[in-house]
mmCIF file of C-alpha atoms in Angstrom:
data_model
loop_
_atom_site.group_PDB
_atom_site.id
_atom_site.type_symbol
_atom_site.label_atom_id
_atom_site.label_comp_id
_atom_site.label_asym_id
_atom_site.label_seq_id
_atom_site.Cartn_x
_atom_site.Cartn_y
_atom_site.Cartn_z
ATOM 1 C CA MET A 584 -9.129 -13.761 32.441
ATOM 2 C CA PRO A 585 -8.682 -10.033 31.962
ATOM 3 C CA ARG A 586 -7.827 -7.894 34.875
ATOM 4 C CA PRO A 587 -10.731 -5.972 36.396
ATOM 5 C CA SER A 588 -10.792 -2.421 35.406
ATOM 6 C CA VAL A 589 -10.060 0.193 38.092
ATOM 7 C CA ARG A 590 -13.895 1.059 37.930
ATOM 8 C CA GLU A 591 -15.090 -2.544 38.959
ATOM 9 C CA GLN A 592 -12.373 -2.669 41.584
ATOM 10 C CA LEU A 593 -13.845 0.532 42.854
ATOM 11 C CA VAL A 594 -17.098 -0.699 42.773
ATOM 12 C CA ASP A 595 -16.187 -3.980 44.558
ATOM 13 C CA ALA A 596 -14.462 -1.937 47.190
ATOM 14 C CA ALA A 597 -17.254 0.258 47.857
ATOM 15 C CA MET A 598 -19.859 -2.582 48.208
ATOM 16 C CA GLU A 599 -17.543 -3.966 50.771
ATOM 17 C CA CYS A 600 -17.086 -0.665 52.531
ATOM 18 C CA PHE A 601 -20.777 0.193 52.535
ATOM 19 C CA HIS A 602 -21.871 -3.301 53.649
ATOM 20 C CA GLU A 603 -19.512 -2.904 56.673
ATOM 21 C CA ARG A 604 -19.676 0.655 57.515
ATOM 22 C CA GLY A 605 -22.567 2.147 55.925
ATOM 23 C CA PHE A 606 -22.552 4.879 53.606
ATOM 24 C CA ASN A 607 -22.078 7.935 56.160
ATOM 25 C CA GLY A 608 -19.287 5.558 57.846
ATOM 26 C CA THR A 609 -17.357 5.215 54.630
ATOM 27 C CA GLY A 610 -15.071 7.856 53.395
ATOM 28 C CA ILE A 611 -13.953 8.007 49.532
ATOM 29 C CA GLN A 612 -10.525 7.370 51.223
ATOM 30 C CA ASP A 613 -11.748 3.994 52.462
ATOM 31 C CA ILE A 614 -12.809 3.049 49.260
ATOM 32 C CA ALA A 615 -9.667 3.816 47.523
ATOM 33 C CA ARG A 616 -7.576 2.205 50.225
ATOM 34 C CA THR A 617 -9.662 -0.903 49.794
ATOM 35 C CA ALA A 618 -9.514 -0.946 45.937
ATOM 36 C CA GLY A 619 -5.807 -0.216 46.368
ATOM 37 C CA VAL A 620 -5.815 2.899 44.201
ATOM 38 C CA PRO A 621 -5.337 6.666 44.753
ATOM 39 C CA LYS A 622 -8.107 8.676 46.197
ATOM 40 C CA GLY A 623 -7.929 10.943 43.219
ATOM 41 C CA SER A 624 -8.789 8.128 40.702
ATOM 42 C CA VAL A 625 -12.258 7.732 42.447
ATOM 43 C CA TYR A 626 -13.413 11.009 41.192
ATOM 44 C CA ASN A 627 -12.033 10.022 37.706
ATOM 45 C CA HIS A 628 -14.607 7.311 37.655
ATOM 46 C CA PHE A 629 -17.389 8.628 39.617
ATOM 47 C CA ASP A 630 -18.798 11.962 40.262
ATOM 48 C CA SER A 631 -19.776 11.557 44.003
ATOM 49 C CA LYS A 632 -20.112 8.987 46.656
ATOM 50 C CA GLU A 633 -23.761 8.710 46.095
ATOM 51 C CA ALA A 634 -23.174 7.925 42.441
ATOM 52 C CA LEU A 635 -20.834 5.097 43.409
ATOM 53 C CA ALA A 636 -23.612 3.901 45.813
ATOM 54 C CA ALA A 637 -25.984 3.859 42.785
ATOM 55 C CA GLU A 638 -23.881 1.412 40.996
ATOM 56 C CA VAL A 639 -23.270 -0.617 44.153
ATOM 57 C CA MET A 640 -27.029 -0.973 44.300
ATOM 58 C CA ASP A 641 -27.237 -1.921 40.731
ATOM 59 C CA ARG A 642 -24.676 -4.912 41.069
ATOM 60 C CA TYR A 643 -26.373 -5.708 44.557
ATOM 61 C CA ALA A 644 -29.672 -6.024 42.653
ATOM 62 C CA VAL A 645 -28.177 -8.453 40.181
ATOM 63 C CA SER A 646 -26.765 -10.423 43.087
ATOM 64 C CA ARG A 647 -30.365 -10.987 44.511
ATOM 65 C CA ARG A 648 -31.001 -13.326 41.514
ATOM 66 C CA LEU A 649 -34.862 -12.469 40.945
ATOM 67 C CA GLU A 650 -34.599 -14.653 37.995
ATOM 68 C CA MET A 651 -34.934 -17.363 40.411
ATOM 69 C CA LEU A 652 -38.569 -16.502 41.107
ATOM 70 C CA ARG A 653 -39.297 -17.150 37.448
ATOM 71 C CA ASP A 654 -37.732 -20.631 37.306
ATOM 72 C CA GLU A 655 -40.543 -22.689 36.248
ATOM 73 C CA SER A 656 -38.829 -25.826 36.693
ATOM 74 C CA LEU A 657 -39.953 -25.763 40.226
ATOM 75 C CA ALA A 658 -43.444 -25.466 41.668
ATOM 76 C CA PRO A 659 -44.234 -21.916 43.078
ATOM 77 C CA VAL A 660 -43.872 -22.757 46.700
ATOM 78 C CA PRO A 661 -40.610 -24.597 46.729
ATOM 79 C CA ARG A 662 -39.222 -21.813 44.068
ATOM 80 C CA LEU A 663 -40.048 -19.123 46.646
ATOM 81 C CA ARG A 664 -38.407 -21.150 49.369
ATOM 82 C CA ALA A 665 -35.404 -21.686 47.414
ATOM 83 C CA HIS A 666 -34.937 -18.023 46.800
ATOM 84 C CA PHE A 667 -35.149 -16.992 50.205
ATOM 85 C CA ARG A 668 -32.864 -19.926 50.994
ATOM 86 C CA TYR A 669 -30.268 -18.473 48.496
ATOM 87 C CA LEU A 670 -30.526 -15.170 50.195
ATOM 88 C CA ALA A 671 -29.991 -16.684 53.692
ATOM 89 C CA GLU A 672 -26.954 -18.414 52.524
ATOM 90 C CA ASP A 673 -25.580 -15.329 51.063
ATOM 91 C CA LEU A 674 -26.081 -13.581 54.468
ATOM 92 C CA GLU A 675 -24.454 -16.858 56.379
ATOM 93 C CA ARG A 676 -21.150 -16.420 54.180
ATOM 94 C CA PHE A 677 -20.775 -13.066 56.096
ATOM 95 C CA LEU A 678 -21.726 -14.363 59.330
ATOM 96 C CA PHE A 679 -24.970 -12.222 59.194
ATOM 97 C CA GLU A 680 -22.955 -9.173 59.564
ATOM 98 C CA ARG A 681 -23.689 -7.426 56.390
ATOM 99 C CA GLY A 682 -27.471 -7.414 56.355
ATOM 100 C CA CYS A 683 -29.368 -6.346 53.230
ATOM 101 C CA MET A 684 -27.962 -3.536 51.319
ATOM 102 C CA PHE A 685 -31.499 -2.298 50.269
ATOM 103 C CA GLY A 686 -32.425 -2.283 54.002
ATOM 104 C CA ASN A 687 -29.190 -0.695 55.033
ATOM 105 C CA PHE A 688 -29.302 2.193 52.690
ATOM 106 C CA GLY A 689 -33.159 2.505 53.310
ATOM 107 C CA THR A 690 -32.639 2.951 56.885
ATOM 108 C CA GLU A 691 -29.589 5.327 56.570
ATOM 109 C CA LEU A 692 -30.436 7.354 53.775
ATOM 110 C CA SER A 693 -34.095 7.905 53.500
ATOM 111 C CA ASN A 694 -34.112 10.859 54.919
ATOM 112 C CA GLN A 695 -30.955 12.131 53.513
ATOM 113 C CA SER A 696 -31.298 11.500 49.692
ATOM 114 C CA ALA A 697 -34.372 11.485 47.786
ATOM 115 C CA ALA A 698 -32.715 9.961 44.868
ATOM 116 C CA MET A 699 -31.656 7.069 47.116
ATOM 117 C CA ARG A 700 -34.906 6.542 48.860
ATOM 118 C CA GLY A 701 -36.567 6.474 45.505
ATOM 119 C CA ASN A 702 -33.932 4.011 44.345
ATOM 120 C CA VAL A 703 -34.390 1.527 47.436
ATOM 121 C CA ASP A 704 -38.193 1.954 47.070
ATOM 122 C CA SER A 705 -38.174 0.981 43.532
ATOM 123 C CA ARG A 706 -35.982 -2.053 44.153
ATOM 124 C CA LEU A 707 -38.326 -3.544 46.990
ATOM 125 C CA ASN A 708 -41.375 -2.869 44.926
ATOM 126 C CA LEU A 709 -39.951 -4.752 41.971
ATOM 127 C CA TRP A 710 -38.815 -7.636 44.515
ATOM 128 C CA ALA A 711 -42.235 -7.697 46.229
ATOM 129 C CA SER A 712 -44.010 -7.710 42.796
ATOM 130 C CA ALA A 713 -41.773 -10.728 41.682
ATOM 131 C CA VAL A 714 -42.574 -12.534 45.000
ATOM 132 C CA THR A 715 -46.386 -11.484 44.669
ATOM 133 C CA GLN A 716 -46.086 -13.278 40.821
ATOM 134 C CA VAL A 717 -44.948 -16.576 42.227
ATOM 135 C CA LEU A 718 -47.795 -16.587 45.127
ATOM 136 C CA GLU A 719 -50.325 -15.886 42.503
ATOM 137 C CA GLU A 720 -49.117 -18.810 40.355
ATOM 138 C CA ALA A 721 -49.407 -20.773 43.885
ATOM 139 C CA ARG A 722 -52.960 -19.606 44.191
ATOM 140 C CA ALA A 723 -53.742 -20.578 40.749
ATOM 141 C CA ALA A 724 -52.402 -23.958 41.353
ATOM 142 C CA GLY A 725 -54.455 -24.439 44.536
ATOM 143 C CA ALA A 726 -51.013 -24.397 46.599
ATOM 144 C CA LEU A 727 -51.803 -21.513 48.910
ATOM 145 C CA THR A 728 -53.729 -22.570 52.176
ATOM 146 C CA THR A 729 -53.943 -18.938 53.683
ATOM 147 C CA SER A 730 -56.842 -16.624 52.709
ATOM 148 C CA LEU A 731 -54.461 -13.668 52.371
ATOM 149 C CA ALA A 732 -54.251 -12.158 48.877
ATOM 150 C CA PRO A 733 -51.127 -12.699 47.220
ATOM 151 C CA ASP A 734 -50.176 -9.151 46.787
ATOM 152 C CA GLN A 735 -50.737 -8.528 50.603
ATOM 153 C CA LEU A 736 -48.680 -11.706 51.431
ATOM 154 C CA GLY A 737 -45.871 -10.839 49.036
ATOM 155 C CA GLN A 738 -45.444 -7.358 50.262
ATOM 156 C CA PHE A 739 -45.375 -8.820 53.911
ATOM 157 C CA LEU A 740 -43.144 -11.539 53.226
ATOM 158 C CA VAL A 741 -40.383 -9.194 51.739
ATOM 159 C CA ASN A 742 -40.760 -6.691 54.727
ATOM 160 C CA ALA A 743 -40.680 -9.557 57.175
ATOM 161 C CA TRP A 744 -37.514 -10.884 55.484
ATOM 162 C CA GLU A 745 -35.933 -7.375 55.841
ATOM 163 C CA GLY A 746 -36.656 -7.356 59.343
ATOM 164 C CA ALA A 747 -35.469 -10.821 60.001
ATOM 165 C CA VAL A 748 -32.191 -9.773 58.245
ATOM 166 C CA LEU A 749 -31.741 -6.826 60.384
ATOM 167 C CA ARG A 750 -32.412 -8.853 63.513
ATOM 168 C CA ALA A 751 -29.682 -11.593 62.311
ATOM 169 C CA LYS A 752 -27.355 -8.667 61.944
ATOM 170 C CA VAL A 753 -27.954 -7.466 65.514
ATOM 171 C CA ALA A 754 -27.935 -10.931 67.124
ATOM 172 C CA ARG A 755 -25.151 -12.350 64.817
ATOM 173 C CA SER A 756 -27.211 -15.409 64.370
ATOM 174 C CA ARG A 757 -29.168 -17.358 62.114
ATOM 175 C CA ASN A 758 -32.266 -17.816 64.519
ATOM 176 C CA PRO A 759 -34.301 -14.984 62.949
ATOM 177 C CA LEU A 760 -33.897 -16.342 59.500
ATOM 178 C CA ASP A 761 -34.867 -19.747 60.884
ATOM 179 C CA GLY A 762 -37.933 -18.341 62.177
ATOM 180 C CA PHE A 763 -38.662 -16.582 58.970
ATOM 181 C CA PHE A 764 -38.869 -19.808 57.193
ATOM 182 C CA GLU A 765 -41.018 -21.558 60.056
ATOM 183 C CA VAL A 766 -43.561 -18.710 59.519
ATOM 184 C CA PHE A 767 -43.146 -18.739 55.799
ATOM 185 C CA ASP A 768 -44.131 -22.616 55.790
ATOM 186 C CA SER A 769 -47.012 -21.923 57.826
ATOM 187 C CA LEU A 770 -48.261 -19.044 55.864
ATOM 188 C CA VAL A 771 -47.418 -20.227 52.455
ATOM 189 C CA ALA A 772 -47.465 -24.052 52.510
ATOM 190 C CA MET B 1291 -43.058 23.425 85.359
ATOM 191 C CA PRO B 1292 -39.219 23.613 85.837
ATOM 192 C CA ARG B 1293 -37.193 24.311 82.896
ATOM 193 C CA PRO B 1294 -35.571 21.269 81.448
ATOM 194 C CA SER B 1295 -31.817 20.780 82.149
ATOM 195 C CA VAL B 1296 -29.268 21.310 79.690
ATOM 196 C CA ARG B 1297 -28.728 17.474 79.960
ATOM 197 C CA GLU B 1298 -32.289 16.808 79.165
ATOM 198 C CA GLN B 1299 -32.165 19.409 76.206
ATOM 199 C CA LEU B 1300 -29.129 17.411 74.872
ATOM 200 C CA VAL B 1301 -30.854 14.028 74.984
ATOM 201 C CA ASP B 1302 -34.124 15.466 73.337
ATOM 202 C CA ALA B 1303 -31.972 17.168 70.561
ATOM 203 C CA ALA B 1304 -29.740 14.197 70.041
ATOM 204 C CA MET B 1305 -32.942 11.870 69.602
ATOM 205 C CA GLU B 1306 -34.213 14.164 66.989
ATOM 206 C CA CYS B 1307 -30.881 14.388 65.282
ATOM 207 C CA PHE B 1308 -30.325 10.380 65.344
ATOM 208 C CA HIS B 1309 -33.726 9.742 64.077
ATOM 209 C CA GLU B 1310 -33.520 12.346 61.233
ATOM 210 C CA ARG B 1311 -29.785 11.663 60.273
ATOM 211 C CA GLY B 1312 -28.641 8.359 61.865
ATOM 212 C CA PHE B 1313 -25.599 8.313 64.250
ATOM 213 C CA ASN B 1314 -22.730 8.691 61.477
ATOM 214 C CA GLY B 1315 -24.668 11.475 59.768
ATOM 215 C CA THR B 1316 -24.925 13.453 62.961
ATOM 216 C CA GLY B 1317 -22.147 15.689 64.391
ATOM 217 C CA ILE B 1318 -21.738 16.832 68.024
ATOM 218 C CA GLN B 1319 -22.305 20.237 66.435
ATOM 219 C CA ASP B 1320 -25.840 19.315 64.973
ATOM 220 C CA ILE B 1321 -26.778 18.310 68.575
ATOM 221 C CA ALA B 1322 -25.594 21.248 70.240
ATOM 222 C CA ARG B 1323 -27.233 23.508 67.582
ATOM 223 C CA THR B 1324 -30.424 21.775 67.759
ATOM 224 C CA ALA B 1325 -30.394 22.006 71.634
ATOM 225 C CA GLY B 1326 -29.365 25.757 71.592
ATOM 226 C CA VAL B 1327 -26.233 25.146 73.578
ATOM 227 C CA PRO B 1328 -22.510 25.800 72.706
ATOM 228 C CA LYS B 1329 -20.660 22.787 71.533
ATOM 229 C CA GLY B 1330 -18.246 22.660 74.378
ATOM 230 C CA SER B 1331 -21.140 22.026 77.039
ATOM 231 C CA VAL B 1332 -21.881 18.563 75.233
ATOM 232 C CA TYR B 1333 -18.697 17.193 76.539
ATOM 233 C CA ASN B 1334 -19.593 18.594 79.880
ATOM 234 C CA HIS B 1335 -22.382 16.295 80.185
ATOM 235 C CA PHE B 1336 -21.366 13.246 78.061
ATOM 236 C CA ASP B 1337 -18.157 11.625 77.500
ATOM 237 C CA SER B 1338 -18.843 10.672 73.727
ATOM 238 C CA LYS B 1339 -21.530 10.668 71.017
ATOM 239 C CA GLU B 1340 -21.886 6.976 71.716
ATOM 240 C CA ALA B 1341 -22.587 7.892 75.489
ATOM 241 C CA LEU B 1342 -25.271 10.186 74.378
ATOM 242 C CA ALA B 1343 -26.633 7.797 72.046
ATOM 243 C CA ALA B 1344 -26.950 5.144 74.995
ATOM 244 C CA GLU B 1345 -28.978 7.520 76.849
ATOM 245 C CA VAL B 1346 -31.123 8.416 73.858
ATOM 246 C CA MET B 1347 -31.839 4.636 73.606
ATOM 247 C CA ASP B 1348 -32.907 4.492 77.253
ATOM 248 C CA ARG B 1349 -35.346 7.263 76.596
ATOM 249 C CA TYR B 1350 -36.694 5.737 73.296
ATOM 250 C CA ALA B 1351 -37.166 2.352 75.079
ATOM 251 C CA VAL B 1352 -39.489 4.011 77.748
ATOM 252 C CA SER B 1353 -41.388 5.646 74.817
ATOM 253 C CA ARG B 1354 -42.276 2.255 73.574
ATOM 254 C CA ARG B 1355 -44.431 1.486 76.517
ATOM 255 C CA LEU B 1356 -43.747 -1.977 76.913
ATOM 256 C CA GLU B 1357 -45.878 -1.880 80.161
ATOM 257 C CA MET B 1358 -49.007 -2.060 77.683
ATOM 258 C CA LEU B 1359 -48.122 -5.451 77.227
ATOM 259 C CA ARG B 1360 -48.945 -6.132 81.006
ATOM 260 C CA ASP B 1361 -52.303 -4.227 81.046
ATOM 261 C CA GLU B 1362 -54.639 -7.348 81.985
ATOM 262 C CA SER B 1363 -57.759 -5.019 81.490
ATOM 263 C CA LEU B 1364 -57.398 -5.860 77.983
ATOM 264 C CA ALA B 1365 -57.587 -9.480 76.610
ATOM 265 C CA PRO B 1366 -54.180 -10.716 75.289
ATOM 266 C CA VAL B 1367 -54.930 -10.372 71.543
ATOM 267 C CA PRO B 1368 -56.510 -7.104 71.520
ATOM 268 C CA ARG B 1369 -53.639 -5.943 74.117
ATOM 269 C CA LEU B 1370 -50.976 -6.852 71.664
ATOM 270 C CA ARG B 1371 -52.866 -5.272 68.536
ATOM 271 C CA ALA B 1372 -53.267 -2.106 70.869
ATOM 272 C CA HIS B 1373 -49.470 -1.790 71.441
ATOM 273 C CA PHE B 1374 -48.426 -2.304 67.918
ATOM 274 C CA ARG B 1375 -51.370 0.378 67.033
ATOM 275 C CA TYR B 1376 -49.616 2.782 69.535
ATOM 276 C CA LEU B 1377 -46.483 2.457 67.735
ATOM 277 C CA ALA B 1378 -48.012 2.778 64.531
ATOM 278 C CA GLU B 1379 -49.345 6.045 65.521
ATOM 279 C CA ASP B 1380 -46.038 7.322 66.879
ATOM 280 C CA LEU B 1381 -44.636 6.542 63.480
ATOM 281 C CA GLU B 1382 -47.420 8.262 61.396
ATOM 282 C CA ARG B 1383 -46.923 11.541 63.814
ATOM 283 C CA PHE B 1384 -43.553 11.677 61.950
ATOM 284 C CA LEU B 1385 -45.034 10.805 58.632
ATOM 285 C CA PHE B 1386 -43.041 7.377 58.787
ATOM 286 C CA GLU B 1387 -39.830 9.231 58.226
ATOM 287 C CA ARG B 1388 -38.023 8.179 61.509
ATOM 288 C CA GLY B 1389 -38.295 4.440 61.709
ATOM 289 C CA CYS B 1390 -37.487 2.551 64.666
ATOM 290 C CA MET B 1391 -34.390 3.815 66.812
ATOM 291 C CA PHE B 1392 -33.644 0.113 67.536
ATOM 292 C CA GLY B 1393 -33.750 -0.903 63.981
ATOM 293 C CA ASN B 1394 -32.076 2.188 62.829
ATOM 294 C CA PHE B 1395 -29.084 1.854 65.284
ATOM 295 C CA GLY B 1396 -28.914 -1.966 64.820
ATOM 296 C CA THR B 1397 -28.622 -1.599 61.176
ATOM 297 C CA GLU B 1398 -26.153 1.124 61.247
ATOM 298 C CA LEU B 1399 -24.003 0.509 64.196
ATOM 299 C CA SER B 1400 -23.785 -3.374 64.486
ATOM 300 C CA ASN B 1401 -20.301 -3.646 62.784
ATOM 301 C CA GLN B 1402 -19.175 -0.293 64.323
ATOM 302 C CA SER B 1403 -19.962 -0.725 68.117
ATOM 303 C CA ALA B 1404 -20.096 -4.010 69.951
ATOM 304 C CA ALA B 1405 -21.623 -2.055 72.898
ATOM 305 C CA MET B 1406 -24.367 -0.642 70.606
ATOM 306 C CA ARG B 1407 -25.075 -3.992 68.994
ATOM 307 C CA GLY B 1408 -25.316 -5.571 72.409
ATOM 308 C CA ASN B 1409 -27.542 -2.868 73.625
ATOM 309 C CA VAL B 1410 -29.943 -3.067 70.430
ATOM 310 C CA ASP B 1411 -30.029 -6.893 71.012
ATOM 311 C CA SER B 1412 -30.867 -6.619 74.375
ATOM 312 C CA ARG B 1413 -33.594 -4.119 73.677
ATOM 313 C CA LEU B 1414 -35.182 -6.261 71.048
ATOM 314 C CA ASN B 1415 -34.944 -9.514 73.067
ATOM 315 C CA LEU B 1416 -36.825 -7.848 75.877
ATOM 316 C CA TRP B 1417 -39.324 -6.682 73.519
ATOM 317 C CA ALA B 1418 -39.900 -10.116 71.961
ATOM 318 C CA SER B 1419 -40.021 -11.654 75.416
ATOM 319 C CA ALA B 1420 -42.844 -9.363 76.267
ATOM 320 C CA VAL B 1421 -44.707 -10.057 73.211
ATOM 321 C CA THR B 1422 -44.282 -13.863 73.537
ATOM 322 C CA GLN B 1423 -45.636 -13.389 77.119
ATOM 323 C CA VAL B 1424 -48.776 -12.020 75.785
ATOM 324 C CA LEU B 1425 -49.039 -14.772 73.187
ATOM 325 C CA GLU B 1426 -48.717 -17.434 75.869
ATOM 326 C CA GLU B 1427 -51.516 -15.829 77.838
ATOM 327 C CA ALA B 1428 -53.445 -15.958 74.335
ATOM 328 C CA ARG B 1429 -52.520 -19.618 73.803
ATOM 329 C CA ALA B 1430 -53.677 -20.557 77.430
ATOM 330 C CA ALA B 1431 -56.950 -18.604 77.002
ATOM 331 C CA GLY B 1432 -57.458 -20.801 73.750
ATOM 332 C CA ALA B 1433 -57.261 -17.388 71.728
ATOM 333 C CA LEU B 1434 -54.707 -18.449 69.401
ATOM 334 C CA THR B 1435 -55.524 -20.198 66.232
ATOM 335 C CA THR B 1436 -52.133 -20.717 64.819
ATOM 336 C CA SER B 1437 -50.079 -23.898 65.693
ATOM 337 C CA LEU B 1438 -46.838 -21.825 66.091
ATOM 338 C CA ALA B 1439 -45.181 -21.597 69.438
ATOM 339 C CA PRO B 1440 -45.606 -18.391 71.193
ATOM 340 C CA ASP B 1441 -42.018 -17.534 71.203
ATOM 341 C CA GLN B 1442 -41.654 -18.489 67.584
ATOM 342 C CA LEU B 1443 -44.499 -16.147 66.814
ATOM 343 C CA GLY B 1444 -43.372 -13.566 69.394
ATOM 344 C CA GLN B 1445 -39.876 -13.052 67.690
ATOM 345 C CA PHE B 1446 -41.255 -13.290 64.262
ATOM 346 C CA LEU B 1447 -43.575 -10.341 64.958
ATOM 347 C CA VAL B 1448 -41.008 -8.164 66.386
ATOM 348 C CA ASN B 1449 -38.853 -8.878 63.307
ATOM 349 C CA ALA B 1450 -41.835 -8.486 60.929
ATOM 350 C CA TRP B 1451 -42.752 -5.208 62.554
ATOM 351 C CA GLU B 1452 -39.218 -3.895 62.219
ATOM 352 C CA GLY B 1453 -39.130 -4.767 58.421
ATOM 353 C CA ALA B 1454 -42.622 -3.033 58.097
ATOM 354 C CA VAL B 1455 -41.476 0.158 59.805
ATOM 355 C CA LEU B 1456 -38.322 0.150 57.549
ATOM 356 C CA ARG B 1457 -40.442 -0.254 54.555
ATOM 357 C CA ALA B 1458 -42.945 2.323 55.646
ATOM 358 C CA LYS B 1459 -39.791 4.859 56.221
ATOM 359 C CA VAL B 1460 -38.688 4.104 52.598
ATOM 360 C CA ALA B 1461 -42.056 4.211 51.056
ATOM 361 C CA ARG B 1462 -43.276 7.168 53.205
ATOM 362 C CA SER B 1463 -46.523 5.560 53.451
ATOM 363 C CA ARG B 1464 -48.454 3.308 55.896
ATOM 364 C CA ASN B 1465 -49.301 0.641 53.644
ATOM 365 C CA PRO B 1466 -46.551 -1.662 54.991
ATOM 366 C CA LEU B 1467 -47.935 -1.112 58.602
ATOM 367 C CA ASP B 1468 -51.564 -1.782 57.398
ATOM 368 C CA GLY B 1469 -50.028 -4.902 55.822
ATOM 369 C CA PHE B 1470 -48.552 -6.166 59.161
ATOM 370 C CA PHE B 1471 -51.800 -5.867 60.695
ATOM 371 C CA GLU B 1472 -53.614 -7.824 58.113
ATOM 372 C CA VAL B 1473 -51.063 -10.690 58.563
ATOM 373 C CA PHE B 1474 -51.405 -10.240 62.252
ATOM 374 C CA ASP B 1475 -54.819 -10.701 62.426
ATOM 375 C CA SER B 1476 -54.564 -13.850 60.154
ATOM 376 C CA LEU B 1477 -51.704 -15.202 62.393
ATOM 377 C CA VAL B 1478 -52.844 -14.352 65.701
ATOM 378 C CA ALA B 1479 -56.428 -13.799 65.847
#
């Protein structure tokens, strides 16, 4: 396997640092140290910490596996549940400490960077649309008992998930995520 | 009316700065400048930025008006709705830019300060307990249609609210809060 490029090492290191300490809590020096490269080489690859954060967001978005939401080998409701289960397992690997990078950056940077706010807004909209799409399939299949509109419910579920992830981070516990699934089953199944 | 003490001015200024820029994005100098006092006088009143943040949390908690949840002049469900409406109006005054200080500090500082994480955890638990209490009254009065347990639902609503507030901050829009109320009515009424 080829050795990861310095650029890739830097994106990996930045993702780790931003997850653990947030954007403002992370210095370029921290990222360079975590990547094991000299500080100067960060600026050989990225114009700014914000440019690095944008690339971290791209990579994080891929790791959310939105394509799971289009996997027609599963019926809509089990498919949606499997997607959130996947996200929960990813959080559990890090003992719920990391939270969601969309939520973390959205909270920390919305007032500080219009570009980052727009970036997080787009990601969350894209995700909520993909969730809504599955709920529309569920409705068409007669598999939604609630009278809520799929779009309403899709937006709500994404937001409620973000809140549950935040609470899991604060409580260092999976209980908030379990609570999400219980209400999910009552709203969606 | 007596002039506010320097200590009060500092807490006011810190609340404003932390809301706008977060904890790590705010320097002691910013707080002093906002309060219109010399930087040195911050340390005459507070041992650290964290000590100041703890006092800001106390004041913010009071402004959440949890006592609304014990106002028996309203039936349980309208009382709970009125509480969240009050919180929504408070967010709207600041064009949804501020978010919730519990959520903001919980997101930014949970991995950085065990004391702050514990503080936010306690506040959210206290709040969720108060919401649960109202839902128990609603259940006893036969006013809850859902089969979810009051505790389950109380915890979920607090988390879903935090997520909706975060999304409103990112989107600079009240839509996520409106969406919360629509689902609230479908779950609780």
